[in-house]
Coordinates of C-alpha atoms in Angstrom, one line a residue:
X205 CA 34.2 -11.3 -2.0
X206 CA 34.7 -14.6 -2.6
X207 CA 34.5 -17.0 -5.8
X208 CA 30.7 -17.3 -5.9
X209 CA 30.0 -13.8 -6.3
X210 CA 26.5 -14.1 -4.4
X211 CA 24.3 -11.3 -4.0
X212 CA 21.1 -11.5 -1.9
X213 CA 18.4 -8.9 -2.2
X214 CA 15.8 -8.5 0.6
X215 CA 12.6 -6.3 0.3
X216 CA 10.0 -5.0 2.5
X217 CA 7.0 -4.0 0.1
X218 CA 3.5 -3.1 1.1
X219 CA 2.2 -2.2 -2.2
X220 CA 4.6 -3.9 -4.6
X221 CA 6.7 -1.0 -5.4
X222 CA 9.7 -2.1 -3.3
X223 CA 9.3 -5.6 -4.6
X224 CA 9.4 -4.3 -8.3
X225 CA 12.8 -2.3 -7.6
X226 CA 14.3 -5.3 -5.8
X227 CA 13.4 -7.5 -8.7
X228 CA 14.8 -5.0 -11.2
X229 CA 18.0 -4.7 -9.2
X230 CA 18.0 -8.5 -9.2
X231 CA 17.9 -8.7 -13.2
X232 CA 20.7 -6.3 -13.4
X233 CA 22.7 -8.2 -11.0
X234 CA 22.2 -11.3 -13.2
X235 CA 23.4 -9.3 -16.1
X236 CA 26.5 -8.7 -14.1
X237 CA 27.0 -12.5 -13.4
X238 CA 26.0 -12.5 -9.8
X239 CA 24.3 -15.4 -8.3
X240 CA 21.4 -13.6 -7.1
X241 CA 18.3 -14.4 -4.7
X242 CA 15.5 -12.1 -4.3
X243 CA 13.1 -12.4 -1.4
X244 CA 10.8 -10.9 0.9
X245 CA 12.4 -10.2 4.3
X246 CA 9.9 -12.3 6.4
X247 CA 10.5 -15.2 3.9
X248 CA 14.1 -15.1 4.5
X249 CA 15.6 -17.3 7.5
X250 CA 17.1 -14.2 9.3
X251 CA 19.5 -16.4 11.3
X252 CA 21.3 -17.1 8.0
X253 CA 22.1 -13.5 7.4
X254 CA 25.5 -13.7 9.4
X255 CA 26.6 -15.9 6.6
X256 CA 25.9 -13.6 3.7
X257 CA 28.6 -11.6 2.0
X258 CA 26.6 -8.9 0.3
X259 CA 23.0 -7.9 1.0
X260 CA 21.0 -5.1 -0.7
X261 CA 17.8 -4.1 1.3
X262 CA 14.9 -2.4 -0.4
X263 CA 12.3 -1.0 2.2
X264 CA 9.4 0.8 2.0
X265 CA 8.0 2.8 5.0
X266 CA 4.2 2.5 5.7
X267 CA 1.9 4.4 7.9
X268 CA 3.6 6.5 10.7
X269 CA 7.0 5.1 10.3
X270 CA 6.0 1.3 10.4
X271 CA 7.7 -1.5 8.3
X272 CA 5.6 -3.3 5.8
X273 CA 3.7 -6.4 6.6
X274 CA 6.3 -8.7 4.9
X275 CA 9.1 -7.5 7.1
X276 CA 7.6 -7.1 10.5
X277 CA 9.1 -10.4 11.8
X278 CA 12.5 -9.5 10.7
X279 CA 12.1 -5.9 12.1
X280 CA 11.3 -7.3 15.5
X281 CA 14.2 -9.5 15.4
X282 CA 16.9 -7.1 14.0
X283 CA 15.8 -4.5 16.8
X284 CA 16.4 -7.0 19.6
X285 CA 18.5 -5.5 22.2
X286 CA 20.4 -8.7 23.0
X287 CA 21.9 -9.1 19.6
X288 CA 25.8 -9.0 19.8
X289 CA 27.4 -5.8 18.5
X290 CA 29.5 -7.9 16.1
X291 CA 26.7 -10.1 14.7
X292 CA 26.9 -8.7 11.1
X293 CA 30.7 -8.0 11.1
X294 CA 31.3 -10.1 7.9
X295 CA 28.3 -8.6 5.9
X296 CA 28.5 -5.7 3.6
X297 CA 25.3 -4.0 2.9
X298 CA 23.4 -1.3 1.1
X299 CA 19.9 0.3 2.0
X300 CA 17.4 1.6 -0.5
X301 CA 14.5 3.3 1.1
X302 CA 11.1 4.1 -0.7
X303 CA 9.3 6.8 1.1
X304 CA 6.8 9.8 0.9
X305 CA 7.8 13.2 2.2
X306 CA 4.2 14.1 2.8
X307 CA 4.3 11.8 5.8
X308 CA 6.1 13.1 9.1
X309 CA 8.4 9.9 9.6
X310 CA 9.9 10.2 5.9
X311 CA 11.5 6.8 5.0
X312 CA 12.0 6.1 8.9
X313 CA 12.4 2.3 8.2
X314 CA 15.3 2.7 5.8
X315 CA 17.0 5.2 8.0
X316 CA 16.6 3.1 11.2
X317 CA 17.5 -0.1 9.4
X318 CA 20.8 1.3 8.1
X319 CA 21.8 2.6 11.5
X320 CA 20.8 -0.7 13.1
X321 CA 23.0 -2.8 10.5
X322 CA 25.9 -0.6 11.4
X323 CA 25.4 -1.1 15.0
X324 CA 25.6 -5.0 14.5
X325 CA 28.8 -4.6 12.6
X326 CA 27.7 -4.6 9.1
X327 CA 29.7 -2.6 6.6
X328 CA 27.9 0.0 4.3
X329 CA 29.0 -0.1 0.7
X330 CA 27.0 3.2 0.0
X331 CA 25.1 5.7 1.9
X332 CA 21.4 4.9 2.2
X333 CA 19.2 6.1 -0.7
X334 CA 15.9 7.8 0.4
X335 CA 13.6 8.1 -2.6
X336 CA 10.5 10.3 -2.5
X337 CA 7.0 9.5 -4.1
X338 CA 6.5 13.4 -4.0
X339 CA 9.2 14.3 -6.1
X340 CA 8.3 15.5 -9.6
X341 CA 9.9 12.6 -11.3
X342 CA 8.7 10.1 -8.6
X343 CA 10.9 7.4 -6.9
X344 CA 13.4 6.9 -9.7
X345 CA 14.8 10.2 -9.5
X346 CA 16.7 9.0 -6.5
X347 CA 16.7 5.3 -7.3
X348 CA 18.5 5.6 -10.6
X349 CA 21.7 7.4 -9.7
X350 CA 21.9 5.3 -6.5
X351 CA 21.8 2.0 -8.4
X352 CA 24.3 3.1 -10.9
X353 CA 26.6 4.0 -7.9
X354 CA 25.7 0.5 -6.6
X355 CA 27.0 -1.4 -9.4
X356 CA 30.3 0.7 -9.6
X357 CA 30.8 -0.1 -6.0
X358 CA 29.9 -3.8 -6.2
X359 CA 32.0 -4.5 -9.2
X360 CA 35.0 -2.8 -7.3
X361 CA 34.4 -5.4 -4.3
X362 CA 33.4 -8.3 -6.6
X363 CA 35.0 -8.0 -10.1
X364 CA 33.7 -10.0 -13.1
X365 CA 35.7 -13.3 -13.6
X366 CA 38.6 -13.0 -16.0
X367 CA 37.4 -13.0 -19.6
X368 CA 33.7 -12.4 -18.6
X369 CA 31.6 -9.6 -19.9
X370 CA 28.2 -7.9 -18.6
X371 CA 25.3 -9.6 -20.4
X372 CA 24.0 -6.9 -22.8
X373 CA 20.7 -5.3 -22.0
X374 CA 19.5 -6.1 -25.4
X375 CA 19.3 -10.0 -24.4
X376 CA 15.8 -10.8 -23.1
X377 CA 15.7 -12.5 -19.7
X378 CA 14.0 -15.6 -19.1
X379 CA 10.5 -15.6 -18.2
X380 CA 9.8 -15.8 -14.4
X381 CA 7.5 -19.0 -14.5
X382 CA 6.8 -21.7 -16.9
X383 CA 3.3 -22.0 -18.0
X384 CA 1.6 -25.3 -19.2
X385 CA -2.0 -25.3 -20.7
X386 CA -4.4 -28.1 -19.8
X387 CA -5.0 -30.4 -22.7
X388 CA -1.4 -29.7 -24.2
X389 CA 1.5 -32.0 -24.3
X390 CA 3.7 -31.9 -21.1
X391 CA 0.8 -31.0 -19.0
X392 CA 1.1 -32.4 -15.5
X393 CA -1.6 -34.6 -13.9
X394 CA -4.5 -33.0 -11.8
X395 CA -2.9 -34.3 -8.6
X396 CA 0.0 -31.9 -9.0
X397 CA -2.2 -28.9 -8.8
X398 CA -2.2 -26.9 -5.4
X399 CA -5.3 -26.5 -3.6
X400 CA -7.5 -23.5 -4.2
X401 CA -7.2 -22.1 -0.7
X402 CA -9.7 -19.3 -1.3
X403 CA -12.5 -21.7 -2.4
X404 CA -11.6 -24.1 0.5
X405 CA -12.0 -21.1 3.0
X406 CA -15.2 -20.3 1.4
X407 CA -16.6 -23.8 1.9
X408 CA -15.5 -23.7 5.7
X409 CA -13.0 -26.5 5.1
X410 CA -10.0 -24.8 6.8
X411 CA -10.0 -23.1 10.1
X412 CA -6.9 -21.0 9.6
X413 CA -7.1 -17.3 10.1
X414 CA -8.1 -15.5 7.1
X415 CA -5.1 -14.0 5.0
X416 CA -4.1 -12.8 1.7
X417 CA -3.4 -16.4 0.6
X418 CA -6.7 -17.6 2.1
X419 CA -9.2 -14.8 2.3
X420 CA -12.8 -15.0 3.6
X421 CA -15.4 -14.4 1.1
X422 CA -17.7 -11.9 2.8
X423 CA -21.2 -11.7 1.5
X424 CA -22.1 -8.0 0.7
X425 CA -25.0 -6.7 2.8
X426 CA -25.4 -3.3 1.4
X427 CA -23.6 -0.4 -0.3
X428 CA -25.2 2.8 0.5
X429 CA -24.4 6.2 -0.8
X430 CA -23.8 8.8 2.3
X431 CA -23.4 11.8 0.1
X432 CA -26.0 13.9 -1.6
X433 CA -27.1 12.7 -5.2
X434 CA -25.8 16.0 -6.6
X435 CA -22.6 15.9 -4.8
X436 CA -19.4 15.5 -6.9
X437 CA -18.1 12.6 -4.7
X438 CA -19.8 9.3 -4.4
X439 CA -19.1 8.0 -0.8
X440 CA -20.2 4.7 0.3
X441 CA -21.0 2.9 3.6
X442 CA -20.4 -0.8 2.5
X443 CA -21.6 -3.5 5.0
X444 CA -20.0 -7.2 4.9
X445 CA -21.3 -10.1 6.5
X446 CA -18.5 -11.8 8.5
X447 CA -21.0 -13.7 10.9
X448 CA -20.0 -17.1 9.6
X449 CA -16.1 -16.7 9.6
X450 CA -13.5 -16.6 12.2
X451 CA -12.7 -12.9 11.6
X452 CA -12.6 -10.8 14.7
X453 CA -11.4 -7.2 15.1
X454 CA -11.1 -4.3 17.5
X455 CA -11.7 -0.6 16.7
X456 CA -8.4 0.8 15.0
X457 CA -8.0 -2.4 13.0
X458 CA -7.9 -2.5 9.2
X459 CA -9.9 -4.6 6.8
X460 CA -7.9 -5.7 3.6
X461 CA -10.1 -6.0 0.4
X462 CA -8.7 -8.0 -2.5
X463 CA -10.3 -6.3 -5.5
X464 CA -11.0 -7.5 -9.0
X465 CA -10.8 -5.8 -12.5
X466 CA -14.1 -4.8 -13.9
X467 CA -15.6 -7.1 -16.5
X468 CA -15.4 -4.5 -19.4
X469 CA -11.7 -4.0 -18.7
X470 CA -11.2 -7.8 -18.6
X471 CA -12.9 -8.1 -21.8
X472 CA -10.9 -5.3 -23.4
X473 CA -7.8 -6.8 -22.3
X474 CA -8.5 -10.3 -23.5
X475 CA -9.7 -9.0 -26.9
X476 CA -6.7 -6.7 -27.5
X477 CA -4.3 -9.5 -26.6
X478 CA -6.1 -11.9 -28.6
X479 CA -6.5 -14.5 -25.6
X480 CA -9.0 -17.2 -25.1
X481 CA -10.3 -16.5 -21.6
X482 CA -11.7 -20.2 -21.4
X483 CA -8.3 -21.8 -21.6
X484 CA -7.0 -23.3 -18.5
X485 CA -3.3 -23.3 -17.4
X486 CA -1.0 -23.9 -14.4
X487 CA 2.4 -22.5 -13.5
X488 CA 5.6 -24.3 -12.7
X489 CA 8.8 -22.8 -11.4
X490 CA 11.7 -22.0 -13.8
X491 CA 13.9 -20.8 -10.9
X492 CA 14.0 -22.5 -7.5
X493 CA 14.6 -19.1 -6.0
X494 CA 11.4 -17.6 -7.4
X495 CA 8.4 -19.1 -5.5
X496 CA 5.0 -19.5 -7.3
X497 CA 2.4 -16.9 -6.3
X498 CA 0.4 -18.0 -3.2
X499 CA -2.7 -15.9 -4.5
X500 CA -3.1 -17.6 -7.7
X501 CA -5.4 -20.7 -7.7
X502 CA -3.9 -23.7 -9.6
X503 CA -5.2 -24.6 -12.2
X504 CA -6.5 -21.2 -13.4
X505 CA -8.4 -19.9 -16.5
X506 CA -7.0 -17.0 -18.5
X507 CA -10.2 -15.0 -17.8
X508 CA -9.8 -15.6 -14.0
X509 CA -6.0 -14.6 -14.3
X510 CA -7.0 -11.4 -15.8
X511 CA -10.0 -10.6 -13.6
X512 CA -8.5 -11.5 -10.2
X513 CA -4.7 -11.5 -10.7
X514 CA -3.2 -9.1 -13.2
X515 CA -3.4 -5.4 -12.3
X516 CA -4.2 -4.1 -15.8
X517 CA -5.6 -1.0 -14.4
X518 CA -2.5 0.2 -12.6
X519 CA -0.2 2.8 -13.9
X520 CA 2.8 1.0 -15.2
X521 CA 6.3 1.2 -13.5
X522 CA 9.3 1.7 -15.8
X523 CA 10.2 -2.1 -15.2
X524 CA 7.2 -2.6 -17.5
X525 CA 8.7 -0.6 -20.3
X526 CA 12.0 -2.4 -20.0
X527 CA 10.2 -5.6 -20.5
X528 CA 8.0 -4.4 -23.1
X529 CA 10.7 -3.1 -25.2
X530 CA 11.8 -6.7 -26.0
X531 CA 8.5 -7.5 -27.7
X532 CA 8.2 -4.5 -29.9
X533 CA 8.9 -5.2 -33.7
X534 CA 8.4 -1.5 -34.9
X535 CA 11.6 0.1 -34.7
X536 CA 10.2 3.5 -33.7
X537 CA 8.1 1.9 -30.9
X538 CA 11.0 0.0 -29.6
X539 CA 13.2 3.2 -29.6
X540 CA 10.4 4.9 -27.7
X541 CA 10.0 2.2 -25.2
X542 CA 13.9 2.0 -24.6
X543 CA 13.9 5.8 -24.3
X544 CA 11.4 5.7 -21.6
X545 CA 13.8 3.6 -19.7
X546 CA 16.8 6.0 -19.8
X547 CA 17.6 8.6 -16.9
X548 CA 17.3 11.5 -19.6
X549 CA 13.7 10.7 -20.5
X550 CA 12.2 10.3 -17.0
X551 CA 10.2 13.5 -17.4
X552 CA 8.8 12.1 -20.7
X553 CA 7.7 9.0 -19.0
X554 CA 6.3 10.7 -16.0
X555 CA 4.4 13.0 -18.4
X556 CA 3.1 9.9 -20.5
X557 CA 2.2 7.6 -17.5
X558 CA 2.0 9.2 -14.1
X559 CA 0.7 12.8 -14.7
X560 CA -2.4 11.4 -16.6
X561 CA -2.5 8.1 -14.7
X562 CA -2.3 6.0 -17.9
X563 CA -3.0 2.3 -17.3
X564 CA -1.1 -0.7 -18.4
X565 CA -4.0 -1.7 -20.7
X566 CA -4.0 1.6 -22.4
X567 CA -0.3 1.4 -22.9
X568 CA -0.7 -1.9 -24.4
X569 CA -3.2 -0.5 -26.8
X570 CA -1.1 2.5 -27.4
X571 CA 1.8 0.4 -28.7
X572 CA -0.4 -2.2 -30.4
X573 CA 1.4 -5.1 -28.6
X574 CA -0.9 -8.4 -28.3
X575 CA -0.2 -12.0 -27.5
X576 CA 1.1 -12.4 -31.1
X577 CA 4.2 -10.5 -29.9
X578 CA 4.1 -10.9 -26.1
X579 CA 4.2 -14.6 -25.1
X580 CA 1.6 -15.5 -22.6
X581 CA 4.1 -16.5 -19.9
X582 CA 5.7 -13.0 -19.9
X583 CA 2.6 -11.6 -18.5
X584 CA 3.7 -12.6 -15.1
X585 CA 6.8 -10.4 -15.8
X586 CA 5.2 -7.6 -17.4
X587 CA 2.2 -7.0 -15.2
X588 CA 2.2 -7.0 -11.5
X589 CA -0.4 -8.7 -9.3
X590 CA -3.5 -6.6 -8.1
X591 CA -2.7 -5.3 -4.6
X592 CA -5.1 -5.6 -1.8
X593 CA -6.5 -2.2 -0.4
X594 CA -6.7 -1.3 3.2
X595 CA -9.7 0.4 4.9
X596 CA -10.0 1.5 8.4
X597 CA -12.8 -0.5 9.7
X598 CA -15.8 1.9 10.4
X599 CA -17.9 -0.8 12.5
X600 CA -17.9 -1.9 16.2
X601 CA -17.9 -5.5 17.3
X602 CA -20.3 -4.8 19.8
X603 CA -22.8 -2.2 18.0
X604 CA -22.4 -4.1 14.7
X605 CA -22.0 -7.9 15.6
X606 CA -21.2 -10.3 12.6
X607 CA -20.5 -7.3 10.3
X608 CA -17.6 -5.1 9.0
X609 CA -18.3 -1.6 7.7
X610 CA -16.2 0.2 5.1
X611 CA -16.5 4.1 4.7
X612 CA -15.2 4.4 1.0
X613 CA -14.9 7.2 -1.3
X614 CA -15.5 6.0 -5.0
X615 CA -12.3 7.2 -6.8
X616 CA -13.3 9.0 -10.1
X617 CA -11.4 11.9 -11.6
X618 CA -10.5 13.4 -15.0
X619 CA -7.1 14.0 -16.6
X620 CA -6.2 14.9 -20.1
X621 CA -7.2 11.4 -21.3
X622 CA -10.5 10.9 -22.7
X623 CA -11.6 8.1 -20.4
X624 CA -12.0 9.2 -16.5
X625 CA -9.6 7.5 -14.2
X626 CA -11.3 5.1 -11.8
X627 CA -10.0 3.5 -8.6
X628 CA -9.6 -0.2 -9.1
X629 CA -11.0 -1.4 -5.8
X630 CA -13.6 1.5 -5.1
X631 CA -15.1 1.1 -8.5
X632 CA -15.3 -2.7 -8.3
X633 CA -17.0 -2.5 -4.8
X634 CA -19.4 0.2 -5.8
X635 CA -20.4 -1.8 -8.9
X636 CA -21.6 -4.9 -6.9
X637 CA -25.1 -5.4 -6.2
X638 CA -25.6 -6.6 -2.7
X639 CA -26.7 -10.2 -1.9
X640 CA -25.6 -13.5 -0.3
X641 CA -24.2 -14.6 -3.5
X642 CA -21.9 -11.6 -4.1
X643 CA -18.7 -12.3 -2.0
X644 CA -15.8 -9.9 -1.3
X645 CA -12.4 -11.5 -0.3
X646 CA -11.2 -9.9 2.9
X647 CA -9.0 -10.4 5.9
X648 CA -8.2 -8.2 8.9
X649 CA -5.2 -6.9 10.2
X650 CA -4.0 -4.6 13.2
X651 CA -4.2 -0.8 12.4
X652 CA -1.5 1.8 13.4
X653 CA -4.1 3.4 15.8
X654 CA -4.5 1.8 19.3
X655 CA -7.3 3.1 21.4
X656 CA -7.2 3.3 25.2
X657 CA -8.8 0.4 27.1
X658 CA -9.6 2.6 30.1
X659 CA -13.3 3.7 29.7
X660 CA -12.6 6.7 31.9
X661 CA -10.0 8.2 29.4
X662 CA -11.3 10.9 27.4
X663 CA -10.6 10.7 23.7
X664 CA -10.4 13.7 21.3
X665 CA -10.7 12.5 17.7
X666 CA -10.0 14.6 14.4
X667 CA -11.3 12.8 11.4
X668 CA -12.3 14.9 8.3
X669 CA -13.9 13.1 5.4
X670 CA -13.5 9.3 5.3
X671 CA -10.8 9.7 8.1
X672 CA -13.8 9.6 10.6
X673 CA -14.0 5.8 9.8
X674 CA -11.8 4.4 12.7
X675 CA -13.5 6.8 15.0
X676 CA -16.9 5.7 14.1
X677 CA -15.8 2.2 15.2
X678 CA -14.4 3.2 18.4
X679 CA -17.2 5.7 19.3
X680 CA -19.8 3.0 18.7
X681 CA -17.8 0.6 20.8
X682 CA -17.8 2.9 23.8
X683 CA -21.5 4.1 23.3
X684 CA -22.7 0.5 23.3
X685 CA -21.4 0.2 26.9
X686 CA -22.7 3.7 27.7
X687 CA -19.4 5.3 27.9
X688 CA -18.8 9.0 27.2
X689 CA -15.8 11.1 27.0
X690 CA -15.8 11.1 23.2
X691 CA -14.8 14.4 21.4
X692 CA -15.3 14.2 17.7
X693 CA -14.0 17.1 15.2
X694 CA -15.3 16.3 11.8
X695 CA -14.9 18.2 8.7
X696 CA -16.4 18.1 5.2
X697 CA -17.4 20.4 2.5
X698 CA -21.1 21.1 3.3
X699 CA -23.7 20.0 6.1
X700 CA -26.3 18.9 3.3
X701 CA -23.8 17.3 0.9
X702 CA -21.3 15.2 2.8
X703 CA -22.0 15.2 6.4
X704 CA -21.5 11.3 7.0
X705 CA -23.4 9.6 9.7
X706 CA -25.2 12.8 10.7
X707 CA -28.2 11.1 12.4
X708 CA -25.9 8.6 14.3
X709 CA -23.9 11.5 15.7
X710 CA -27.1 13.2 16.6
X711 CA -28.6 10.4 18.7
X712 CA -25.2 10.0 20.6
X713 CA -25.2 13.8 21.4
X714 CA -28.8 13.4 22.8
X715 CA -27.7 10.7 25.0
X716 CA -24.7 13.1 26.0
X717 CA -22.1 10.3 25.1
X718 CA -20.6 12.3 22.4
X719 CA -19.5 16.0 21.8
X720 CA -19.4 16.9 18.2
X721 CA -17.5 19.7 16.5
X722 CA -18.2 20.2 12.7
X723 CA -16.2 22.3 10.4
X724 CA -18.1 22.7 6.8
X725 CA -15.6 24.4 4.7
X726 CA -17.7 25.5 1.8
X727 CA -21.0 26.6 3.7
X728 CA -19.8 30.2 4.1
X729 CA -17.8 32.6 2.2
X730 CA -14.8 32.0 4.5
X731 CA -13.3 28.5 4.7
X732 CA -13.5 26.7 8.0
X733 CA -11.5 23.6 8.5
X734 CA -10.9 21.2 11.7
X735 CA -7.9 23.0 12.8
X736 CA -10.1 26.3 13.1
X737 CA -12.6 24.6 15.4
X738 CA -9.6 23.3 17.6
X739 CA -8.6 26.7 18.0
X740 CA -12.0 27.9 18.9
X741 CA -12.1 25.1 21.6
X742 CA -8.7 25.7 22.9
X743 CA -9.6 25.9 26.5
X744 CA -11.5 22.5 26.3
X745 CA -8.7 20.8 24.6
X746 CA -6.0 22.1 26.9
X747 CA -8.1 20.9 29.9
X748 CA -8.6 17.5 28.5
X749 CA -4.9 16.9 27.8
X750 CA -3.5 18.5 30.8
X751 CA -5.8 17.6 33.5
X752 CA -7.6 14.4 32.3
X753 CA -5.0 12.7 30.5
X754 CA -6.9 12.6 27.2
X755 CA -5.8 10.7 24.2
X756 CA -5.6 12.6 20.9
X757 CA -6.1 10.9 17.4
X758 CA -5.9 12.2 13.9
X759 CA -7.0 10.2 10.8
X760 CA -7.3 11.3 7.3
X761 CA -5.4 12.8 4.1
X762 CA -1.7 13.0 4.9
X763 CA -1.0 16.1 2.5
X764 CA -1.5 19.0 5.0
X765 CA -4.2 18.2 7.6
X766 CA -2.2 16.4 10.0
X767 CA 0.5 19.1 10.3
X768 CA -2.2 21.8 10.2
X769 CA -4.0 20.1 13.2
X770 CA -0.8 19.7 15.1
X771 CA 0.2 23.4 14.6
X772 CA -3.3 24.4 16.0
X773 CA -2.9 22.3 18.9
X774 CA 0.6 23.5 19.7
X775 CA -0.7 27.2 19.4
X776 CA -3.5 26.2 21.9
X777 CA -0.9 24.7 24.3
X778 CA 1.2 27.7 24.1
X779 CA -1.7 30.0 24.7
X780 CA -3.5 28.2 27.5
X781 CA -0.5 26.3 29.1
X782 CA 1.5 29.6 29.0
X783 CA 4.4 27.9 27.3
X784 CA 6.9 28.9 24.7
X785 CA 6.9 27.3 21.2
X786 CA 9.8 24.8 22.2
X787 CA 8.0 24.0 25.5
X788 CA 4.8 23.2 23.5
X789 CA 6.6 21.1 21.1
X790 CA 8.1 19.2 24.0
X791 CA 4.7 18.6 25.6
X792 CA 3.4 17.3 22.2
X793 CA 6.3 14.9 21.9
X794 CA 5.8 13.6 25.2
X795 CA 2.3 12.8 24.3
X796 CA 3.7 11.0 21.2
X797 CA 5.9 8.9 23.3
X798 CA 3.3 7.8 25.7
X799 CA 0.9 6.9 22.7
X800 CA -1.5 9.7 23.8
X801 CA -1.1 11.3 20.4
X802 CA -1.4 9.0 17.3
X803 CA -1.8 9.7 13.6
X804 CA -3.2 7.4 10.9
X805 CA -2.8 9.4 7.6
X806 CA -2.7 8.4 3.9
X807 CA -1.8 10.1 0.6

């Protein structure tokens, strides 16, 4: 493999998990004396790929078989048909996929990428690994044995230099960044600090499109509960003011929200870690191959870091325990932390963390680890950044000009732990008091659903619960132009408890611009779901699909609903189209190919 023993690790990550795995592989590679670079796929100059010797790809699959946002440019390039078949003839590669088998296109990106790299002449060093979030032990059940095999194979291809040894896992790696506190020696002058893009955008200084690095700070107009006061679930219709921004969107698009940790959690963290929230610091690179975070303002206070950047409310990944073990002084605690990192103890780790959804803050409290033992600079290695949350936009540019609406369930549930579990983003948003001074960092991206532009096209929409959000956007858009042909199947528990937007739908029905079919699962002894209503209205659905070229959309929880709806439509096609089961499947597949059948689902 050459004298330099280079290893490139490229990742496509939507929620940070694939990045975490890629960085973990990078740390292991450095212990094996590889010259390593770990970088997001779209941050890597793809034309340089032909010069690489050894590349590991770590790729998540999002939505319905879509690549993550930070590998979309790479994806478009690598799939170009005009690339020569021997483009990557000198490249050895391995692909690790992160997926969720509750989605129909399980690990689609990893599978397709592996096949495409082979088509371009790349030489696989291993079969692709397809990890599954639904496995009882999570992603690591597949990742661990695959990574072990990877090192066996790579050390065969590129042995250690003569006399060299693998660096012991007991040796603590260097911190990712250098930290300098203002007012202390070696502090750089103010002019070295990067511009706080977020503040600049808020003041209207820059005209660049809002993004994660430069979000628009949207005033919160209202946050109204749309479920009954005695209903177990608090669902909000949140209205944001984007009238003074360059934000634009179409029905089907998604708004990204950058949440913050709740003040009481921030205070608990600062107190437990013994940190002074008023101290100001800035970061410097310790490794030229590790860029500074673009979403962290420079300079930054410790309190702002904990409030806006560190994901102290997330369930820790295994890499957290690997790093934490370096700072435990109590031998029993150190052994326990190290034990959590072994393949034999994955069930124990899963029970301790994932099953009860224990947070990073709670683990630090359990193990009594504070800043006296954990140096401040290692917080960036221990704790991942808070990830933005995606919401289907529930408003219409025509019906709600200058606004973006979010239909959001406030996540709160109980486990065996004393404190109820709370969703970071939904709880934070719900805690805000509307007012012009209350700002929510947002930006917009294209969604997976693409609605038809032809106003004469009938549209069938199946959106139980908050899955109705993108359909509210599209229906309002069409109704604003007086366009009908809208057929909505909505499901919830009860008509009096969680029938979202009931009055809106009624007004549209009165104008004969909407046909609404409701399934209230708990209002009678026998449970009724949206798929049951589809079967009841089989002749109508068949006529719309077969004679009027209707489009069919599904949005909502990925667990069972999309498959159940598809099965009901297939049964209806068989019955009213007089087809065999195979012919009905072929019919639905043709709808998918022509984008007349689209699904937006989440777990």
